[in-house]
Tab-separated table of C-alpha atoms and ligand atoms in Angstrom:
chain	number	residue	atom	x	y	z
A	296	MET	CA	0.000	0.000	0.000
A	297	GLU	CA	1.309	3.487	-0.884
A	298	LYS	CA	1.946	5.963	1.951
A	299	LYS	CA	-0.896	8.222	0.834
A	300	GLU	CA	-3.331	5.334	0.709
A	301	MET	CA	-2.150	3.998	4.070
A	302	LEU	CA	-2.555	7.389	5.742
A	303	MET	CA	-6.128	7.663	4.482
A	304	GLU	CA	-6.876	4.058	5.438
A	305	ILE	CA	-5.680	4.709	9.007
A	306	TYR	CA	-7.772	7.887	9.158
A	307	SER	CA	-10.992	6.381	7.827
A	308	THR	CA	-10.634	3.260	9.992
A	309	MET	CA	-10.203	5.313	13.171
A	310	LEU	CA	-13.010	7.682	12.202
A	311	SER	CA	-15.503	4.895	11.607
A	312	GLU	CA	-14.378	3.130	14.787
A	313	TYR	CA	-14.273	6.096	17.203
A	314	GLY	CA	-16.397	8.768	15.477
A	315	GLY	CA	-15.624	12.517	15.415
A	316	GLN	CA	-13.776	13.660	18.524
A	317	GLY	CA	-15.088	17.241	18.769
A	318	TRP	CA	-11.691	18.834	19.398
A	319	TRP	CA	-10.408	21.208	20.732
A	320	PRO	CA	-12.486	20.999	23.939
A	321	LEU	CA	-13.932	24.354	24.985
A	322	ARG	CA	-15.378	25.081	28.418
A	323	GLY	CA	-14.753	21.415	29.217
A	324	GLU	CA	-16.981	20.287	26.328
A	325	TYR	CA	-16.208	18.328	23.130
A	326	SER	CA	-18.440	19.093	20.154
A	327	PRO	CA	-18.390	18.410	16.385
A	328	ALA	CA	-19.796	21.937	15.964
A	329	PHE	CA	-16.437	23.476	17.000
A	330	LYS	CA	-14.855	22.345	13.741
A	331	LYS	CA	-17.570	23.889	11.624
A	332	ARG	CA	-17.253	27.503	12.693
A	333	ARG	CA	-14.622	30.139	13.402
A	334	LYS	CA	-13.683	30.465	17.059
A	335	THR	CA	-14.471	33.612	19.004
A	336	PRO	CA	-11.461	35.585	20.385
A	337	ALA	CA	-12.258	34.218	23.877
A	338	GLU	CA	-12.270	30.633	22.561
A	339	LYS	CA	-9.000	31.180	20.703
A	340	PHE	CA	-7.471	32.467	23.905
A	341	GLU	CA	-8.728	29.440	25.866
A	342	ILE	CA	-7.140	27.111	23.278
A	343	CYS	CA	-3.802	28.978	23.426
A	344	VAL	CA	-3.751	28.763	27.231
A	345	GLY	CA	-4.718	25.063	27.132
A	346	ALA	CA	-2.003	24.307	24.557
A	347	ILE	CA	0.643	25.773	26.880
A	348	LEU	CA	-0.746	24.167	30.030
A	349	THR	CA	-0.924	20.701	28.460
A	350	GLN	CA	2.849	20.480	28.090
A	351	ASN	CA	4.041	17.422	30.047
A	352	THR	CA	0.743	16.739	31.749
A	353	ALA	CA	-2.526	14.875	31.202
A	354	TRP	CA	-5.506	16.843	29.888
A	355	LYS	CA	-7.590	16.187	33.022
A	356	ASN	CA	-5.067	18.292	34.993
A	357	VAL	CA	-5.311	21.067	32.408
A	358	GLU	CA	-9.118	21.034	32.755
A	359	ARG	CA	-8.754	21.638	36.496
A	360	ALA	CA	-6.351	24.522	35.909
A	361	LEU	CA	-8.624	26.030	33.225
A	362	SER	CA	-11.573	25.696	35.532
A	363	ASN	CA	-9.670	27.608	38.278
A	364	LEU	CA	-8.851	30.347	35.769
A	365	ARG	CA	-12.469	30.495	34.587
A	366	GLU	CA	-13.852	30.750	38.115
A	367	ALA	CA	-11.388	33.529	38.954
A	368	GLY	CA	-12.396	35.400	35.767
A	369	ALA	CA	-8.796	35.017	34.597
A	370	LEU	CA	-9.352	33.049	31.404
A	371	ASN	CA	-9.276	36.380	29.761
A	372	ARG	CA	-6.300	38.143	28.146
A	373	LYS	CA	-6.775	41.535	29.827
A	374	ARG	CA	-7.229	40.042	33.277
A	375	MET	CA	-4.329	37.642	32.869
A	376	GLU	CA	-2.042	40.463	31.737
A	377	LYS	CA	-2.728	42.289	34.991
A	378	MET	CA	-1.939	39.285	37.184
A	379	ASN	CA	1.546	38.702	38.499
A	380	GLY	CA	3.370	35.401	37.988
A	381	GLY	CA	2.633	34.189	41.539
A	382	GLU	CA	-1.131	34.759	41.248
A	383	LEU	CA	-1.207	32.998	37.905
A	384	ALA	CA	0.921	30.087	39.177
A	385	ALA	CA	-1.468	29.557	42.120
A	386	LEU	CA	-4.452	29.158	39.765
A	387	ILE	CA	-2.726	26.801	37.341
A	388	THR	CA	-1.158	24.567	40.019
A	389	PRO	CA	-3.113	21.419	38.942
A	390	ALA	CA	-1.381	21.524	35.529
A	391	GLY	CA	2.044	20.988	37.173
A	392	TYR	CA	5.299	22.979	36.569
A	393	TYR	CA	3.127	25.926	37.545
A	394	ASN	CA	5.874	28.548	38.010
A	395	LEU	CA	7.386	27.659	34.666
A	396	LYS	CA	4.017	27.558	32.936
A	397	ALA	CA	2.987	30.896	34.487
A	398	ARG	CA	6.134	32.394	32.958
A	399	LYS	CA	5.353	30.750	29.615
A	400	LEU	CA	1.837	32.202	29.664
A	401	LYS	CA	3.267	35.634	30.465
A	402	GLU	CA	5.738	35.343	27.569
A	403	PHE	CA	2.886	34.316	25.276
A	404	LEU	CA	0.851	37.349	26.349
A	405	GLU	CA	3.790	39.596	25.430
A	406	TYR	CA	3.763	38.315	21.856
A	407	SER	CA	2.321	40.824	19.414
A	408	GLY	CA	3.676	39.424	16.152
A	409	PRO	CA	1.800	37.725	13.328
A	410	ILE	CA	-0.079	34.428	13.591
A	411	GLU	CA	2.686	32.717	11.687
A	412	ARG	CA	4.647	29.597	12.621
A	413	ASN	CA	8.279	30.755	12.332
A	414	SER	CA	7.586	33.974	14.123
A	415	MET	CA	5.574	32.305	16.915
A	416	LEU	CA	8.243	29.654	17.432
A	417	ARG	CA	10.405	32.451	18.873
A	418	ILE	CA	8.080	32.767	21.886
A	419	TRP	CA	9.983	31.482	24.894
A	420	GLY	CA	8.649	28.166	26.193
A	421	CYS	CA	6.568	27.335	23.115
A	422	GLY	CA	7.916	24.515	20.936
A	423	PRO	CA	6.550	23.153	17.645
A	424	GLU	CA	3.829	20.994	19.220
A	425	THR	CA	2.424	23.907	21.238
A	426	ILE	CA	2.555	26.408	18.377
A	427	ASP	CA	1.118	23.932	15.858
A	428	SER	CA	-1.745	23.132	18.271
A	429	ILE	CA	-2.487	26.856	18.543
A	430	LEU	CA	-2.292	27.392	14.769
A	431	LEU	CA	-4.499	24.408	13.949
A	432	TYR	CA	-7.060	24.398	16.719
A	433	ALA	CA	-7.400	28.118	17.482
A	434	TYR	CA	-6.692	29.643	14.060
A	435	ASP	CA	-7.720	26.823	11.656
A	436	LYS	CA	-4.344	26.859	9.880
A	437	PRO	CA	-3.503	23.674	7.932
A	438	VAL	CA	-0.639	22.576	10.177
A	439	PHE	CA	-0.446	18.979	11.396
A	440	VAL	CA	0.226	18.518	15.117
A	441	VAL	CA	2.746	15.791	15.882
A	442	ASP	CA	3.048	14.405	19.392
A	443	ALA	CA	4.479	11.381	21.174
A	444	TYR	CA	1.355	9.361	20.304
A	445	THR	CA	1.747	10.120	16.587
A	446	LYS	CA	5.325	8.903	16.665
A	447	ARG	CA	4.426	5.802	18.665
A	448	ILE	CA	1.574	4.740	16.355
A	449	PHE	CA	3.277	5.617	13.087
A	450	SER	CA	6.527	3.893	13.974
A	451	ARG	CA	4.593	0.757	14.949
A	452	VAL	CA	2.480	0.663	11.804
A	453	GLY	CA	5.719	1.060	9.829
A	454	LEU	CA	5.421	4.592	8.448
A	455	CYS	CA	8.349	6.180	10.294
A	456	SER	CA	11.278	5.290	12.519
A	457	GLU	CA	11.008	5.415	16.317
A	458	LYS	CA	13.487	8.279	16.233
A	459	ALA	CA	11.717	10.300	13.528
A	460	GLU	CA	12.117	14.040	14.042
A	461	TYR	CA	9.085	16.283	14.502
A	462	GLY	CA	9.533	18.011	11.137
A	463	LYS	CA	10.015	14.788	9.185
A	464	LEU	CA	6.867	13.229	10.591
A	465	GLN	CA	4.894	16.415	10.042
A	466	GLU	CA	6.070	16.454	6.424
A	467	LEU	CA	4.667	12.944	5.939
A	468	PHE	CA	1.180	14.270	6.733
A	469	HIS	CA	1.621	17.535	4.813
A	470	ARG	CA	2.785	15.726	1.681
A	471	ASN	CA	0.246	12.941	1.659
A	472	LEU	CA	-2.969	14.505	2.935
A	473	GLU	CA	-5.166	17.228	1.580
A	474	LYS	CA	-4.095	20.404	3.433
A	475	ASP	CA	-7.434	20.763	5.148
A	476	PRO	CA	-7.485	21.963	8.776
A	477	LYS	CA	-10.680	19.964	9.418
A	478	ILE	CA	-8.927	16.706	8.449
A	479	PHE	CA	-5.772	17.625	10.395
A	480	ASN	CA	-7.917	18.504	13.416
A	481	GLU	CA	-9.760	15.182	13.369
A	482	TYR	CA	-6.748	13.053	12.459
A	483	HIS	CA	-4.656	14.219	15.404
A	484	ALA	CA	-7.566	13.829	17.840
A	485	LEU	CA	-8.246	10.302	16.554
A	486	LEU	CA	-4.596	9.326	17.010
A	487	VAL	CA	-4.768	10.442	20.635
A	488	GLU	CA	-7.913	8.334	21.116
A	489	HIS	CA	-6.311	5.337	19.421
A	490	ALA	CA	-3.198	5.614	21.608
A	491	LYS	CA	-5.385	5.594	24.710
A	492	ARG	CA	-7.558	2.654	23.662
A	493	PHE	CA	-5.143	0.295	21.877
A	494	CYS	CA	-1.711	1.637	21.014
A	495	ARG	CA	-0.648	2.193	24.611
A	496	LYS	CA	2.956	2.053	25.821
A	497	THR	CA	2.430	-1.685	25.893
A	498	PRO	CA	0.147	-2.106	22.893
A	499	VAL	CA	-3.136	-3.978	23.122
A	500	CYS	CA	-2.990	-5.454	19.600
A	501	ALA	CA	-5.812	-7.967	20.054
A	502	GLY	CA	-8.894	-6.349	18.543
A	503	CYS	CA	-7.002	-3.251	17.313
A	504	PRO	CA	-8.825	-1.780	14.294
A	505	LEU	CA	-5.459	-1.022	12.640
A	506	GLY	CA	-4.247	-4.612	13.119
A	507	GLY	CA	-4.767	-5.444	9.443
A	508	ILE	CA	-2.290	-2.834	8.214
A	509	CYS	CA	0.073	-2.552	11.178
A	510	LYS	CA	3.611	-3.853	10.755
A	511	LYS	CA	4.063	-4.495	14.472
A	512	ALA	CA	0.862	-6.555	14.655
A	513	GLY	CA	2.027	-8.469	11.563
A	514	ASN	CA	5.403	-9.203	13.169
A	515	ALA	CA	3.727	-10.377	16.378
A	516	ILE	CA	1.549	-12.806	14.378
A	517	LYS	CA	4.610	-14.124	12.452
A	518	LYS	CA	6.457	-14.642	15.771
A	519	THR	CA	3.502	-16.606	17.208
A	520	ILE	CA	3.366	-18.862	14.109
A	521	LYS	CA	7.155	-19.495	14.323
A	522	THR	CA	6.940	-20.377	18.041
A	523	ARG	CA	4.049	-22.777	17.351
A	524	ARG	CA	6.059	-24.531	14.591
A	525	LYS	CA	9.051	-25.157	16.896
B	78	LIG	S1	-1.826	-3.445	16.055
B	78	LIG	FE1	-0.859	-3.001	18.029
B	78	LIG	S2	0.979	-1.820	17.552
B	78	LIG	FE2	-0.339	-1.792	15.737
B	78	LIG	S3	-1.531	0.077	15.916
B	78	LIG	FE3	-2.740	-1.555	16.840
B	78	LIG	S4	-2.200	-1.511	19.021
B	78	LIG	FE4	-0.650	-0.331	17.923
């Protein structure tokens, strides 16, 4: 199977198996409607904050931090600009690394440049995954978000090496998929879902919907047959 075909096969299999994921969650809610309309400035801001807070932590912790900010009326650019680092850190404590993340949020607030990848990558504390999440989910730019789950799944199915660099893996999606933010949005969200359900650190290959095209599953089956023959 060609790469392009395989990428689409993975996408359509996950979509029919898990359904639309309704990303990026807003106000703690997932909805397919989010993908169909432009975000309001307040929603864009919530996504930017969430993308920074989710670094090195599970989303449930980010939800708690966002909820603290919401309750304090601080999920708001003007209000957040007026807060000092300590006040901000206290509210985002559940997201972990709170002093560091408070500084990152402050640095992000200082940014007044264009909504453009190379320029935004100069913001202190924001790497490619964070900036690409902001560009795709807040601003509907056709930029694929690569994360540890993407690398894990794609190296196992046989589409990249375990050590593939961020840019190389991103290029695989950019070259072989239609540059449509709606597809990129859904594809990334589905990969996260798939990594949680089946392609965990220790993969649960039995019953995996991608089993038919996955190299790792194929190798496991070959190994079992060999062992049985001995
Ligand atoms: S078959 Fe196993 S390794 Fe392959 S994608 Fe599914 S869970 Fe991951």
